[in-house]
PDB file of C-alpha atoms and ligand atoms in Angstrom:
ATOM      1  CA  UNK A  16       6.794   9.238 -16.877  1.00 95.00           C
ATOM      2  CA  UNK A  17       3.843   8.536 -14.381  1.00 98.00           C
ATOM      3  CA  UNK A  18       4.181   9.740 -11.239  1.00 98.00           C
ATOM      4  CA  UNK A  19       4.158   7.702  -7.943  1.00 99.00           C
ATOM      5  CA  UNK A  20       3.999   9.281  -4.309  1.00 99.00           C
ATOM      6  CA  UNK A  21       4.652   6.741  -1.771  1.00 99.00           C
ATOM      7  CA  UNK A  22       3.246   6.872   1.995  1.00 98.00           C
ATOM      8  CA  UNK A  23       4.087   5.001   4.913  1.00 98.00           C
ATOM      9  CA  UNK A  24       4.675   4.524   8.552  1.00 98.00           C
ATOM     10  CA  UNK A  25       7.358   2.049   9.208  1.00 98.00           C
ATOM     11  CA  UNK A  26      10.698   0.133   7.557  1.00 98.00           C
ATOM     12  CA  UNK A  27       9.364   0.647   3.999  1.00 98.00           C
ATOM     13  CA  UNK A  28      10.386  -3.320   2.990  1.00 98.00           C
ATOM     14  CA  UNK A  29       7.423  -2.350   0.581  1.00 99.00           C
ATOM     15  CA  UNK A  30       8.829   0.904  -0.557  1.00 99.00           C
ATOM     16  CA  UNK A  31      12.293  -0.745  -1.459  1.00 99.00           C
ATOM     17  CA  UNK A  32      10.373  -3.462  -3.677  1.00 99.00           C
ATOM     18  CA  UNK A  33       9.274  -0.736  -5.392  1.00 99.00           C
ATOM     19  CA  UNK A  34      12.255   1.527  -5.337  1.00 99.00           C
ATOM     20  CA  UNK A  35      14.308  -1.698  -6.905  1.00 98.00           C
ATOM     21  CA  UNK A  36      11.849  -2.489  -9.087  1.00 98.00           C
ATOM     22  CA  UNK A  37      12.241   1.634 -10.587  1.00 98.00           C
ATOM     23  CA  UNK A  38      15.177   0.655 -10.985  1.00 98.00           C
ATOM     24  CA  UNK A  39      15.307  -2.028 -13.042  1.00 98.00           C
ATOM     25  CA  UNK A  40      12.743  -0.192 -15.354  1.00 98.00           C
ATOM     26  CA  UNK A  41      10.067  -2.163 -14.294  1.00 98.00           C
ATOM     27  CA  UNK A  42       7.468  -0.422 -12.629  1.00 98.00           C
ATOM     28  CA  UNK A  43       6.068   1.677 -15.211  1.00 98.00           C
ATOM     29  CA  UNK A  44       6.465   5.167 -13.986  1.00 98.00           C
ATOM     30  CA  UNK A  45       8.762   7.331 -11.052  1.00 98.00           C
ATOM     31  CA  UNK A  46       8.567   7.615  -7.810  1.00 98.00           C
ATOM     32  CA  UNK A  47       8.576  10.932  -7.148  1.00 98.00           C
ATOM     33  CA  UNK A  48       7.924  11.449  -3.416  1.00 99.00           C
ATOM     34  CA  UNK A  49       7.508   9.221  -0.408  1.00 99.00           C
ATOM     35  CA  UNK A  50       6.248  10.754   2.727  1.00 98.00           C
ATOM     36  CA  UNK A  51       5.598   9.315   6.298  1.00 98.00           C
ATOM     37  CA  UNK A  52       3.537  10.411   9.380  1.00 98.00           C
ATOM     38  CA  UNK A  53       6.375   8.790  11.687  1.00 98.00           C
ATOM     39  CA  UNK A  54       9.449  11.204  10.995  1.00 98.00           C
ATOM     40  CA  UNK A  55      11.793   8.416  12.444  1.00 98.00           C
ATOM     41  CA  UNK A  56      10.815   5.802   9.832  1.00 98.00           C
ATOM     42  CA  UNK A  57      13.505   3.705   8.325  1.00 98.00           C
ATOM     43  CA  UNK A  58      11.434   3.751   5.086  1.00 98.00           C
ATOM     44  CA  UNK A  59      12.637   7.723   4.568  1.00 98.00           C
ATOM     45  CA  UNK A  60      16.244   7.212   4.887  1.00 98.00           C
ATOM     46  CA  UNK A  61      15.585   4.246   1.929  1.00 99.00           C
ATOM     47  CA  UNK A  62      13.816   7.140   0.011  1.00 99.00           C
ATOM     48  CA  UNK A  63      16.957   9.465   0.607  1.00 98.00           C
ATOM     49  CA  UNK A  64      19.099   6.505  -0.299  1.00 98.00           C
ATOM     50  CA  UNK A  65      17.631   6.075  -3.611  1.00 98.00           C
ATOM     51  CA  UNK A  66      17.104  10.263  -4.400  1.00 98.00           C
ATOM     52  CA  UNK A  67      13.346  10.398  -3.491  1.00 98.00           C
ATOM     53  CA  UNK A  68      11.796  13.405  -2.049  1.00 98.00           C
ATOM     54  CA  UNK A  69      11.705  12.260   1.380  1.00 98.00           C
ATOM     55  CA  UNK A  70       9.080  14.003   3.553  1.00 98.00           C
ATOM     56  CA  UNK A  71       8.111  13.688   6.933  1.00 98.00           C
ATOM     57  CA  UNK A  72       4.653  14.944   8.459  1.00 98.00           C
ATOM     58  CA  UNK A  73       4.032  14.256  12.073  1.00 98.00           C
ATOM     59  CA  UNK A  74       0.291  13.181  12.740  1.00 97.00           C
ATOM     60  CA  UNK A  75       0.853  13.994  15.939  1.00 96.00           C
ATOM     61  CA  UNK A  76       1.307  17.671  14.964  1.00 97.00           C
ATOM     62  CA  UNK A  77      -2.510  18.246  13.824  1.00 98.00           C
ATOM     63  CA  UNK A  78      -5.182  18.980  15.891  1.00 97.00           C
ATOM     64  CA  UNK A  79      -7.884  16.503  14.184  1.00 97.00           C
ATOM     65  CA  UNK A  80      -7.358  13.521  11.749  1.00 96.00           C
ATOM     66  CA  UNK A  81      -9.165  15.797   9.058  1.00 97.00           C
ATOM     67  CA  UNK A  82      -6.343  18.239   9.579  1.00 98.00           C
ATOM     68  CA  UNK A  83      -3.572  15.833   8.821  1.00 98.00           C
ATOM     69  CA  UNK A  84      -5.532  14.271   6.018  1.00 98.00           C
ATOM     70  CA  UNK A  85      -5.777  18.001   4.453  1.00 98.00           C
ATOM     71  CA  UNK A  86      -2.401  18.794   4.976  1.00 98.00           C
ATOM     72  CA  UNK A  87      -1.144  15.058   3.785  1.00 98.00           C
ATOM     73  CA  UNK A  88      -3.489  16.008   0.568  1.00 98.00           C
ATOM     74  CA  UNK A  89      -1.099  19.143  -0.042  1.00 98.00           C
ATOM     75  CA  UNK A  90       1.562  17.306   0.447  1.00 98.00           C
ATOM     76  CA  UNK A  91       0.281  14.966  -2.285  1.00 98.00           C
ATOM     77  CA  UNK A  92      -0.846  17.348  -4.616  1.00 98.00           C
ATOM     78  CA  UNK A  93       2.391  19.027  -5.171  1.00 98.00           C
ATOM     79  CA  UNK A  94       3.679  15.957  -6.660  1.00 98.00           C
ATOM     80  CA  UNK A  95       0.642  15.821  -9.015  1.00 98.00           C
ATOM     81  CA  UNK A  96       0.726  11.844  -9.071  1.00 98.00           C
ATOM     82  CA  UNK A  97      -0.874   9.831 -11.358  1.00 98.00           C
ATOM     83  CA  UNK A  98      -1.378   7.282  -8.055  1.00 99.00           C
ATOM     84  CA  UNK A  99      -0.995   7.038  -4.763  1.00 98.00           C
ATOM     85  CA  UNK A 100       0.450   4.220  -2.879  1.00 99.00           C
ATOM     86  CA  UNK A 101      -0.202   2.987   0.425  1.00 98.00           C
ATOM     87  CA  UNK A 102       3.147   0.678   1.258  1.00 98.00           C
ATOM     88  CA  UNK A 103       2.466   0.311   5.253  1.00 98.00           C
ATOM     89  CA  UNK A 104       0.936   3.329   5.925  1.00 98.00           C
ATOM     90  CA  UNK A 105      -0.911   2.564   9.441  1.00 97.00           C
ATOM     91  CA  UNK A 106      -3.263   5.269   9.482  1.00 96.00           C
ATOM     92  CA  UNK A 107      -7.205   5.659   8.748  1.00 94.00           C
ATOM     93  CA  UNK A 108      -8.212   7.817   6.113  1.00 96.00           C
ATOM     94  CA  UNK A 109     -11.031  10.255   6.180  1.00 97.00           C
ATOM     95  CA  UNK A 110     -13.711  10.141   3.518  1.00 97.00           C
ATOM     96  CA  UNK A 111     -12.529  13.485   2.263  1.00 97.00           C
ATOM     97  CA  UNK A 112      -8.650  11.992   1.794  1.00 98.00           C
ATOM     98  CA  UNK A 113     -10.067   8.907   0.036  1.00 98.00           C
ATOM     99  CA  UNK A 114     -12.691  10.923  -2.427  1.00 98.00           C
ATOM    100  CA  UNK A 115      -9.630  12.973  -3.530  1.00 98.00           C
ATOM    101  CA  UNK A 116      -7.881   9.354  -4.976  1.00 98.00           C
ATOM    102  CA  UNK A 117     -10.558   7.354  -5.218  1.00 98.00           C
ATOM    103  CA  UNK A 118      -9.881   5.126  -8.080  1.00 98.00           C
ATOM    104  CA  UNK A 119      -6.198   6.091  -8.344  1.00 98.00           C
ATOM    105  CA  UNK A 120      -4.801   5.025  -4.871  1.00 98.00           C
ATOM    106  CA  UNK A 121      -3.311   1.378  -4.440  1.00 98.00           C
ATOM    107  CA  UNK A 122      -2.724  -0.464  -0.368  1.00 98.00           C
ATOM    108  CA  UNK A 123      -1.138  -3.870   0.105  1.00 98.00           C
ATOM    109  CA  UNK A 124      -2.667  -5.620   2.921  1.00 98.00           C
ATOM    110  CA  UNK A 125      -1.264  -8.831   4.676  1.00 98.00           C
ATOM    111  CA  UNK A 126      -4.004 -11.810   4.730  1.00 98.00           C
ATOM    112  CA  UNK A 127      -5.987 -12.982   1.657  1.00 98.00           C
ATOM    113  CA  UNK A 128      -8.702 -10.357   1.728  1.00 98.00           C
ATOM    114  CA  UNK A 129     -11.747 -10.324   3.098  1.00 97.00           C
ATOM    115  CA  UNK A 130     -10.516 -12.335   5.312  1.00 98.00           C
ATOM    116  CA  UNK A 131      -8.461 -10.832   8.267  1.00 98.00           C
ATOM    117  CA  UNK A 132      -9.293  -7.068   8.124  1.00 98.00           C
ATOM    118  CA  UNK A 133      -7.600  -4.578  10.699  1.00 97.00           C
ATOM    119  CA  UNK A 134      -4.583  -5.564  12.563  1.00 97.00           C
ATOM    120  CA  UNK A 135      -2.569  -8.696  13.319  1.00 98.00           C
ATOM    121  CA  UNK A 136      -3.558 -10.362  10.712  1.00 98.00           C
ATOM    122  CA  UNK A 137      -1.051 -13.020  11.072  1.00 98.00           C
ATOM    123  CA  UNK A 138      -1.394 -14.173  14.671  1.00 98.00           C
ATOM    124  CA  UNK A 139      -5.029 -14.116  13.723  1.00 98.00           C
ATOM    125  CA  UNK A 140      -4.716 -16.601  11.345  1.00 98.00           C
ATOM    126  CA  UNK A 141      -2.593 -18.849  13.299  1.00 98.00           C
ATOM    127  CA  UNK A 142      -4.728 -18.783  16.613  1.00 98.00           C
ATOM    128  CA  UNK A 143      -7.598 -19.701  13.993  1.00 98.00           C
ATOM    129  CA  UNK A 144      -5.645 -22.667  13.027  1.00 98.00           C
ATOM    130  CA  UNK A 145      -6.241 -22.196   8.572  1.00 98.00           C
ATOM    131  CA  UNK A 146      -4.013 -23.831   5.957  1.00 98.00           C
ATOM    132  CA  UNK A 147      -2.853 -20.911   4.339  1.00 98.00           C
ATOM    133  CA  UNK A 148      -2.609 -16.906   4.416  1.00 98.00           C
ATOM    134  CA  UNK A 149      -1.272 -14.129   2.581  1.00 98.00           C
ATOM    135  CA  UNK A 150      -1.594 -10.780   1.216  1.00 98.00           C
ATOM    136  CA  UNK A 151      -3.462  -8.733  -1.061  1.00 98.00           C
ATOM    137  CA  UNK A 152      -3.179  -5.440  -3.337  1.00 98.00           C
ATOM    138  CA  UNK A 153      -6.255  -3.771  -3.097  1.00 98.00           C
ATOM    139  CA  UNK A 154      -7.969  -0.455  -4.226  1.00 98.00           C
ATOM    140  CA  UNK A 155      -8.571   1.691  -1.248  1.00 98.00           C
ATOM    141  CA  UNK A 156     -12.014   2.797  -0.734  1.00 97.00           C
ATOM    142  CA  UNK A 157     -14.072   4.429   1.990  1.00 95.00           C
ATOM    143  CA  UNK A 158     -14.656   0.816   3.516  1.00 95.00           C
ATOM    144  CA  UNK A 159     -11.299  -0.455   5.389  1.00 94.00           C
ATOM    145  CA  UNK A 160      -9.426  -2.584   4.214  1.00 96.00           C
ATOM    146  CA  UNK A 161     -12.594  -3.356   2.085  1.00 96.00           C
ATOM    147  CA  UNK A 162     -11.655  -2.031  -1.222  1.00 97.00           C
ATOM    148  CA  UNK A 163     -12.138  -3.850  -4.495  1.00 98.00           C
ATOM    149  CA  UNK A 164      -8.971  -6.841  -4.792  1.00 98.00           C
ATOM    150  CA  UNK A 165      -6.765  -6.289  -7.540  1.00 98.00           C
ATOM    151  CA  UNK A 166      -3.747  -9.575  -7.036  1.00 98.00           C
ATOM    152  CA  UNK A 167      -2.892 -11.540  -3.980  1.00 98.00           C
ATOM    153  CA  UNK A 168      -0.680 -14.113  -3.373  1.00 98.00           C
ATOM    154  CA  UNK A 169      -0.954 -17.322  -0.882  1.00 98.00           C
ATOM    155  CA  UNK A 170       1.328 -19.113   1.217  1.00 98.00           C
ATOM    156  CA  UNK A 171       0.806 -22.102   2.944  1.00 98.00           C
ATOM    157  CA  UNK A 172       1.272 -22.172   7.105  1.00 98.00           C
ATOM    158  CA  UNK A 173       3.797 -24.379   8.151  1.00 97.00           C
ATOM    159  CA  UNK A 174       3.186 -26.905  11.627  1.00 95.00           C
ATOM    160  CA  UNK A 175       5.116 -24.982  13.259  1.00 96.00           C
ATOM    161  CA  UNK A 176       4.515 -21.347  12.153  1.00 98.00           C
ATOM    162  CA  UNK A 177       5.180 -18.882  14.163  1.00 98.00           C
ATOM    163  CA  UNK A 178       4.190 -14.978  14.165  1.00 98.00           C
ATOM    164  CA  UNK A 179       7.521 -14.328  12.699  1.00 98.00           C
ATOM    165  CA  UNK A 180       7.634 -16.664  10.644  1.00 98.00           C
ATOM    166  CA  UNK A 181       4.828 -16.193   8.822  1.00 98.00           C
ATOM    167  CA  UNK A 182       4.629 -12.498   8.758  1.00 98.00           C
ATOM    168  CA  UNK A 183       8.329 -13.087   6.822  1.00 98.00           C
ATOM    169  CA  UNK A 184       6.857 -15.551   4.358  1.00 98.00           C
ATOM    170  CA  UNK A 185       3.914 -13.159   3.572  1.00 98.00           C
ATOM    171  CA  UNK A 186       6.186  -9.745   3.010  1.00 98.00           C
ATOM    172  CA  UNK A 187       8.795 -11.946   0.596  1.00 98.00           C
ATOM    173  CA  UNK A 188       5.291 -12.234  -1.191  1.00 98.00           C
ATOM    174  CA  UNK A 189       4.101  -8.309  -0.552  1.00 98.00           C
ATOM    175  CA  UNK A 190       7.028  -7.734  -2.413  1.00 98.00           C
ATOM    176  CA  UNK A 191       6.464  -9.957  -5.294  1.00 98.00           C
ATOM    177  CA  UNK A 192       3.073  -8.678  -5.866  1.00 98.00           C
ATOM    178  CA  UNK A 193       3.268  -5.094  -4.705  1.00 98.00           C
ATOM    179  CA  UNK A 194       5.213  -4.157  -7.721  1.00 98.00           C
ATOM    180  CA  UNK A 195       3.449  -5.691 -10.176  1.00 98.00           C
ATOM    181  CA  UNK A 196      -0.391  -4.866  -8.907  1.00 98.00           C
ATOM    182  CA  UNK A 197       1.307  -0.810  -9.765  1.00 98.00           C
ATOM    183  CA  UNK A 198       3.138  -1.870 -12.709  1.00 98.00           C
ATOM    184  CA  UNK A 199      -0.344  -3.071 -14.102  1.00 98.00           C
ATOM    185  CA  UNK A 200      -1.861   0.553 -12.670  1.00 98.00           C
ATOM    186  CA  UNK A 201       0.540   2.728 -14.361  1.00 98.00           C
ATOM    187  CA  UNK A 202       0.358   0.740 -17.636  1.00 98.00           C
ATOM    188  CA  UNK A 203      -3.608   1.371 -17.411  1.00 98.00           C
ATOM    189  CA  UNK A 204      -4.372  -1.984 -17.200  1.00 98.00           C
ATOM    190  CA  UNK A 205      -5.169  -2.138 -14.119  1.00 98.00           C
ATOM    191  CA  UNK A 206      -8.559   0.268 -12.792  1.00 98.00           C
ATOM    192  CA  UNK A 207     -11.820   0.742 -10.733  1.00 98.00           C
ATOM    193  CA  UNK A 208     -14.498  -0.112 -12.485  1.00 95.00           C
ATOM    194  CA  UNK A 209     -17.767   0.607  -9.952  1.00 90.00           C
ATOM    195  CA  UNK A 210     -17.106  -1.654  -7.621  1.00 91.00           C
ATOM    196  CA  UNK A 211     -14.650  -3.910  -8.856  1.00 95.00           C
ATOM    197  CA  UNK A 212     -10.855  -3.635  -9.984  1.00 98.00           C
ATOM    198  CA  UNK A 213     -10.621  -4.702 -13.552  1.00 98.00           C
ATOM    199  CA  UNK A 214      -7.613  -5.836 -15.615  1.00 98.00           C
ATOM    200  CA  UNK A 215      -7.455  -5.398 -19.174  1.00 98.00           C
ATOM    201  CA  UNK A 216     -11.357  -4.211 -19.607  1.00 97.00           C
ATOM    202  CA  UNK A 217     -12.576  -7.418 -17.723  1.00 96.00           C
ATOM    203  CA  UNK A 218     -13.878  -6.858 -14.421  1.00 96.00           C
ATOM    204  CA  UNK A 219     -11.808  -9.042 -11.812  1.00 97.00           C
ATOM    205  CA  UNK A 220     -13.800 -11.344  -8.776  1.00 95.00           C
ATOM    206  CA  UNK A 221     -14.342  -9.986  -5.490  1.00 93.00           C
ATOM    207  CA  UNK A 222     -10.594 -11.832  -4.145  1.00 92.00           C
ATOM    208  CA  UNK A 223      -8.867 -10.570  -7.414  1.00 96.00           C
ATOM    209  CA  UNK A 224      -6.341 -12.326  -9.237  1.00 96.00           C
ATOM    210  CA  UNK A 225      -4.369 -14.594  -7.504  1.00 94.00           C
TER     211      UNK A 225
HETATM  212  C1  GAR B  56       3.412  -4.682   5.450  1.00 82.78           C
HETATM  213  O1  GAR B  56       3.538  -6.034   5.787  1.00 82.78           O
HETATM  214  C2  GAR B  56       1.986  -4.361   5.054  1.00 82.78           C
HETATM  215  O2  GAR B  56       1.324  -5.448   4.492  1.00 82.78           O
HETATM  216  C3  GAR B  56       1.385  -3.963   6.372  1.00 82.78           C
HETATM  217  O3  GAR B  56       2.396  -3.278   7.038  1.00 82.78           O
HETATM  218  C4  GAR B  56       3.652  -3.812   6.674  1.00 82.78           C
HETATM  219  C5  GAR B  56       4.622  -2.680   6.386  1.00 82.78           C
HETATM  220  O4  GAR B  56       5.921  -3.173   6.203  1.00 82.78           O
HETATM  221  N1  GAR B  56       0.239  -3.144   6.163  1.00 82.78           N
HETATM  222  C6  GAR B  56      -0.834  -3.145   6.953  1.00 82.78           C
HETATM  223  O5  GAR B  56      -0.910  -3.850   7.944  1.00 82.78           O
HETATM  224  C7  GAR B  56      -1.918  -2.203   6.529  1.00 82.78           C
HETATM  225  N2  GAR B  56      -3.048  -2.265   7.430  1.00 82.78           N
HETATM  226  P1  GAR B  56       6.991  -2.314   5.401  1.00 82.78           P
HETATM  227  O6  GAR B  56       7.024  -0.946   6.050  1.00 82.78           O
HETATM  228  O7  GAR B  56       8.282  -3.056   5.641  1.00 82.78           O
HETATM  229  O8  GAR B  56       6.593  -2.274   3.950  1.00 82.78           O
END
């Protein structure tokens, strides 16, 4: 089976999409490790849960992002993944971490990329007063956030939206998408072509599929 290491930093509402999707045979491939740089993360206990190779690595324990990025690539390596999946993992990468997957290493990002980079992405988009939001899969590249866009999906903002609200609407849609976007991946239908994702040989549009 391919292989699937999962990181992350928080609840892991990401992770369990994927986890249930394993399950039901339909995410092409195993998840064979998640790990987290927050050791209290809910998201490792749902890793335990389900038999995954739960493994926590404090940031906070290295002197230098590069030395958490080369001990996070050990980490990795072990596993020998096929790809790498960012599911609400809240830290910046170095160049080195993203050379090593470059091409095989998969983040889901909540607004319809490029719009709303960085953080808060959903109070952004409500204090800017747009129609509609939502999330994308992306490849991860040296560029934050910037990476070539594989599948989003769109939601419409209500009148009376809030925060909450919306950042609910948007994650029941994360984890519609999320599994699919490395379903596609492990299937190799899904790749980075230069500096585009392309499905099925055909390179994709800068927003992806949607
Ligand atoms: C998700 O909504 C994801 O889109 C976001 O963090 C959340 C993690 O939730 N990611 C980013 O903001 C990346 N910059 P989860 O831990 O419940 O999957």
């Amino acid at each position: 089976a391919r292989r699937v290491v999962v990181l992350i930093s928080g609840s892991g509402s990401n992770l369990q999409a994927l986890i249930d999707a394993q399950e039901h045979d339909e995410l092409g491939g195993e998840i064979v490790a998640v790990v987290s740089n927050q050791p209290d993360a809910y998201g490792l206990k749902r890793a335990r849960d389900a038999g995954i190779d739960a493994v926590a690595l404090p940031h906070r324990e290295y002197e230098s992002r590069e030395a958490f990025d080369g001990a996070l690539i050990k980490v990795i390596e072990r596993h020998e993944p096929d790809l790498v999946v960012l599911a609400g993992f809240m830290r910046i990468l170095t160049p080195r971490f993203v050379q090593r997957f470059l091409g095989r290493m998969l983040n889901i990002h909540p607004s319809l990329l490029p719009a709303y980079q960085g953080l808060h992405t959903h109070a952004r988009a409500l204090a800017d007063g747009v129609a509609s939001h939502g999330c994308s899969v992306h490849f991860v590249t040296e560029e934050l956030d910037g990476g070539p866009v594989a599948l989003q999906a769109e939601v419409a903002i209500a009148p009376d939206e809030t925060e909450d609200s919306l950042k609910a609407k948007v994650q029941a849609r994360e984890h519609l998408i999320f599994p699919i976007a490395v379903r596609w991946f492990l299937e190799g239908r899904l790749k980075l072509a230069g500096d585009a994702a392309s499905m099925d040989g055909t390179p994709l549009p800068s927003s992806g599929m949607r």
